[in-house]
């Protein structure tokens, strides 16, 4: 039901059941918020979104107050602005003064708020006990002194990722956000997905960027640096650079990387093709049981921690990133005699954790030497004074040069599942394409399903994203083993296009756009499916010739494992 | 007397039947249990927290020893606390046919004196405090009656009428005093709607702080459709110094249970949680014991007294923070989460525990219910004001002559409370202010003493009655220090969820700390700077009140604001003159020795309790600022006025 409410003496339309904030947003009235999170039940903790409502004694939090027909709202009166400014001043009172050196300098919500509310001096200062940075995780640094206790990380960790690695502790002026049990993040249930980094308004949570390491490696003449680039990385940077021609922008990124000092640049999507083909092979061999995907490292850590009984069902295939590392290390030296230094460019912070797993680090020979996120890459390009707009387009290098449509779709939740289904169908039917239009959205954005029949047998495929959602889905399935033949699990909601290592853009539509862009891009790909990717055939035959070549593609899991 | 005196069947008959229907023997038993009659002398030692602190257990064993040594035929027992902090521990003595006398304070040494006298029918007058009126008893000469004692005569003891008389650990004694009759009558003869209607007519308002009409809250929960409804009895009470709710649990736990059961029936809740303060094991043990007695008599459980009504009562210990008393935080805590308030609406009565309609009522609110049902709403309305009928139990503490748990009718002026009941300020000092409502409350000065205790009047004056803590302050209290004390409590006990309350109260505390301490070395707290702090204090307070999420934050600045308004000159003295007229903020000044005036006589150095003064004799001495605690002894000692402050 729609009706009108009065806001600042103007009528705006409101929908029954929504909050004042939602109505205001639609009407183009912007209200500052800190604790509010799109799609979550409001907590009303930050009190920044307070507005005046006629007839109500105190100010009212617009984020949690449902609209009512009689309402007369004032959003920017002196009283409201004074309150908002005071709240920001209070936060700043005990906030460290080192903006210039802060990870989030210029991208900090607190900084923006202080600017918007015209806070021009430190009117109050209050001391907080010194707090120690938590550097224990290979992917994420936590600096509690920057924390303003908005609670967004706690909520995303618990409600979306199902990990509860972060929690509120203490009370009153000793309140803080801490890891579960106060241990280093490393020793908690943290799966390094980086979603907390994405929602942190300040510099209290940030990834380990490793840009200095990158620079040193690129400047070392004894190394042969090569890059593997996930299509989501170039996609997200295209957003940042405002480049609408995605294929062009990916090729331009290759050029930028070369200019940074990389000798070769490889397409992650090609390895996704390999991953899909090997998975389908495994699937057609397996007898009726469910196989879970293994390309998301955060999901693997989650399963090792919470679902040890499921580990035998998870594909032993290495993730495309690690596949790239292994194959490049094993194949390249024989090709040009220098030692490759493999840098994986990824939308994901958990890849940093993955690359440090013991089994991927045979003595002195890590498969992946460095993982750099899209966010860090953006900074590195700036650091090197390069203008992305002027870069020429350049192809990826062989052997991972071309990829199929399905290879490119690996970053969207459901992409791998669809590819594996098509590939399986192809194998089963001896070369037929899977008829289109079989994809069903069971739960929009979260669970999808694909079903086909072959030789009297029903093959069901599913994909699920968001760790908490996935855990619930898996639990529901415990009663029907083998109902689905293949389940793709991605820890981040909607998949890698929402990864924890992407630039933080604060754009509500970014996900939808990325999904659309990536799909459109992939659909333009001349190679429809993974089996058409000839380079993979060549690679596989080369591997088959090697002693134990096939072995290189597989790994193992351990229950209860932390780094 | 314990339940052995009354078996289960008798107890159930007495509860369920009108007095005319019970047997002669049963009536006799009731007389004994009510102490209207006794066949041998009865000695009862009071049992409460203040009594324990004053050594009631030692007194009890001294009496027991005396009895066995002299081979007396005497019944020795316990009675609940009397709500009068002076003269604890109390001992009540009742001889057959004579009225009951209270002695106090009774230390083990004077036990023989009293008992000797008692047995020879000659009371040692100097220890007798009062005797209780009872038409069946012959009074003692020369002992004032209970209702003639000013502390008690100013009160209206309705809810607390049995306090100090019966044994809280005995359900039989409670039953003898009409216990559980109201509940069983309610479930047998009335519908839930009838009960709500009666409570509506009585005008009962919630005693948890806000004074919300109880029946209205019930009605919301009653009207919300749900397969399950809950009642929560809020007995968390963790304000510093408050003890009224705990007293109810320990002095008449069965009345709490009866009230809880009536309310549960009225709202249709089959599950009740009694949420108690975990830090107070005594009151918790009392209610736990009472719950097991009630269950044994079939007063809780399935199909109570064949009415078809089922009731499960569960005792829950709080997470031990002040905020746990806030209803939404309490509900979060019951669900196993962190005790943090949430934004209302929806109110718990619509969507509470596990998303079901849940009524949260204060324990004192529920304590009123048996009386309302037994004597009717009209009787209830005879006391109090039209807006706030009935009585209120307060904890009266501070610089008064008499302190303790008092029950007063609504409508009483604060002045009567202080002078009539409290007996005025002790030691002839001057009244300065009265702090009411605990940490959420505010200070009231002389002018405010004419205020009448009443929810409406208080609301109009912007005062929150809170848990009913009244602290009386005299000229020896520094108002800046009082404000600081409560603010420190708030800033520690705020749940930390919302920014204005968490950061704002810490900020306000910082400012108060700055004006009640001398400047740290190097820091320039020049008067102007400090004064700016006070100006900020006011606008901070305004924003905290305007924006905080829960009642704690909304009232957090009240004590500061009210003292700032009433005693601004004290603040200004602290700021500009570095003077604390009450002499409480000793840390306000920097002491130093004037080199010109000092003769090096060593007198001050010898007196300094922390050895902060050094020097060689006949040379000027020196005060080490970092060591000095600002006690001022040196200044008093110096004959040459060489110790100065800055
Ligand atoms: C900070 C805070 C602490 C509170 N503590 C208590 C408490 O200890 N006991 C209590 O009965 N109510 C307390 N309340 C009030 C409860 O939230 C609730 O209003 C009350 O239990 C309702 O009972 P009533 O309707 O019987 O008054 C507190 C409220 C706030 C804001
Ligand atoms: S006002 Fe204070 S106690 Fe209440 S929710 Fe906010 S921080 Fe917690």
PDB file of N, CA and C in Angstrom, chain B residues 71 310 327 556 598:
ATOM      1  N   UNK B  71      17.770 -25.360  79.458  1.00  0.00           N
ATOM      2  CA  UNK B  71      16.708 -26.336  79.294  1.00  0.00           C
ATOM      3  C   UNK B  71      15.318 -25.708  79.216  1.00  0.00           C
ATOM      4  N   UNK B 310      -2.264 -24.367  33.353  1.00  0.00           N
ATOM      5  CA  UNK B 310      -0.907 -24.906  33.528  1.00  0.00           C
ATOM      6  C   UNK B 310       0.079 -23.759  33.642  1.00  0.00           C
ATOM      7  N   UNK B 327      14.167  -4.199  29.421  1.00  0.00           N
ATOM      8  CA  UNK B 327      13.393  -5.363  29.012  1.00  0.00           C
ATOM      9  C   UNK B 327      13.860  -6.028  27.719  1.00  0.00           C
ATOM     10  N   UNK B 556      20.770   8.975  31.098  1.00  0.00           N
ATOM     11  CA  UNK B 556      22.135   8.976  31.628  1.00  0.00           C
ATOM     12  C   UNK B 556      22.617  10.351  32.089  1.00  0.00           C
ATOM     13  N   UNK B 598      58.892  29.644  54.376  1.00  0.00           N
ATOM     14  CA  UNK B 598      59.257  28.398  55.054  1.00  0.00           C
ATOM     15  C   UNK B 598      60.510  28.600  55.914  1.00  0.00           C
TER      16      UNK B 598
END
